[in-house]
Amino acid sequence: MEVKNKIVIVTGAGSGIGKATAIHFAKFGATVVVSDRQEEAAKDVVAGIVAGGGNAISIPADVTSFE
């Protein structure tokens, strides 16, 4: 699957499998939207991606809640 120059949204990306997924997509050239309920955790993941030369932004969200 080619993800270079694509935008990928990863929920639960502040830790665990979501974090690993976000980092993986970034390594393959995707711009990653890092979403998590824990805003600081998401920002830390973004900082790591950007430090490694990738592109990412964080958006705090709880996808388990409609609101």
mmCIF file of C-alpha atoms in Angstrom:
data_model
loop_
_atom_site.group_PDB
_atom_site.id
_atom_site.type_symbol
_atom_site.label_atom_id
_atom_site.label_comp_id
_atom_site.label_asym_id
_atom_site.label_seq_id
_atom_site.Cartn_x
_atom_site.Cartn_y
_atom_site.Cartn_z
ATOM 1 C CA MET A 1 0.000 0.000 0.000
ATOM 2 C CA GLU A 2 1.440 3.356 -1.035
ATOM 3 C CA VAL A 3 0.959 6.108 1.556
ATOM 4 C CA LYS A 4 3.545 8.657 0.426
ATOM 5 C CA ASN A 5 1.887 12.066 0.033
ATOM 6 C CA LYS A 6 -1.341 10.762 1.601
ATOM 7 C CA ILE A 7 -3.003 11.916 4.806
ATOM 8 C CA VAL A 8 -3.569 9.210 7.393
ATOM 9 C CA ILE A 9 -5.722 9.660 10.506
ATOM 10 C CA VAL A 10 -4.796 7.409 13.418
ATOM 11 C CA THR A 11 -7.058 7.358 16.481
ATOM 12 C CA GLY A 12 -5.665 6.265 19.812
ATOM 13 C CA ALA A 13 -2.252 7.308 18.533
ATOM 14 C CA GLY A 14 -0.941 8.617 21.840
ATOM 15 C CA SER A 15 0.329 5.203 22.920
ATOM 16 C CA GLY A 16 0.543 1.515 22.134
ATOM 17 C CA ILE A 17 -0.506 0.146 18.769
ATOM 18 C CA GLY A 18 -1.913 3.517 17.654
ATOM 19 C CA LYS A 19 1.416 5.232 18.322
ATOM 20 C CA ALA A 20 3.330 2.511 16.489
ATOM 21 C CA THR A 21 0.918 2.772 13.564
ATOM 22 C CA ALA A 22 1.298 6.551 13.347
ATOM 23 C CA ILE A 23 5.092 6.298 13.391
ATOM 24 C CA HIS A 24 5.030 3.531 10.782
ATOM 25 C CA PHE A 25 2.894 5.550 8.352
ATOM 26 C CA ALA A 26 5.109 8.606 8.843
ATOM 27 C CA LYS A 27 8.222 6.562 8.011
ATOM 28 C CA PHE A 28 6.630 5.675 4.696
ATOM 29 C CA GLY A 29 5.906 9.306 3.790
ATOM 30 C CA ALA A 30 2.345 9.882 4.967
ATOM 31 C CA THR A 31 1.260 13.040 6.732
ATOM 32 C CA VAL A 32 -0.203 11.733 9.964
ATOM 33 C CA VAL A 33 -3.077 13.157 11.991
ATOM 34 C CA VAL A 34 -2.345 11.899 15.496
ATOM 35 C CA SER A 35 -5.590 11.743 17.467
ATOM 36 C CA ASP A 36 -5.948 10.744 21.105
ATOM 37 C CA ARG A 37 -7.958 11.641 24.203
ATOM 38 C CA GLN A 38 -4.692 12.547 25.909
ATOM 39 C CA GLU A 39 -3.603 15.741 24.151
ATOM 40 C CA GLU A 40 -0.076 15.772 25.585
ATOM 41 C CA ALA A 41 0.543 12.167 24.529
ATOM 42 C CA ALA A 42 -0.556 13.007 20.983
ATOM 43 C CA LYS A 43 1.724 16.053 20.926
ATOM 44 C CA ASP A 44 4.651 13.909 22.075
ATOM 45 C CA VAL A 45 4.070 11.462 19.220
ATOM 46 C CA VAL A 46 3.909 14.347 16.747
ATOM 47 C CA ALA A 47 7.152 15.776 18.127
ATOM 48 C CA GLY A 48 8.864 12.422 17.597
ATOM 49 C CA ILE A 49 7.563 12.108 14.041
ATOM 50 C CA VAL A 50 8.634 15.648 13.156
ATOM 51 C CA ALA A 51 12.059 15.148 14.788
ATOM 52 C CA GLY A 52 12.505 12.130 12.525
ATOM 53 C CA GLY A 53 11.753 14.194 9.428
ATOM 54 C CA GLY A 54 8.085 13.308 9.069
ATOM 55 C CA ASN A 55 4.935 15.411 8.907
ATOM 56 C CA ALA A 56 2.246 15.210 11.572
ATOM 57 C CA ILE A 57 -0.297 17.207 13.527
ATOM 58 C CA SER A 58 -2.216 16.358 16.680
ATOM 59 C CA ILE A 59 -5.938 16.658 17.214
ATOM 60 C CA PRO A 60 -7.338 15.759 20.623
ATOM 61 C CA ALA A 61 -10.489 13.678 20.290
ATOM 62 C CA ASP A 62 -12.458 10.951 22.004
ATOM 63 C CA VAL A 63 -13.869 8.797 19.208
ATOM 64 C CA THR A 64 -15.894 6.798 21.720
ATOM 65 C CA SER A 65 -18.121 9.822 22.288
ATOM 66 C CA PHE A 66 -20.351 11.288 19.589
ATOM 67 C CA GLU A 67 -19.986 14.779 21.084
#
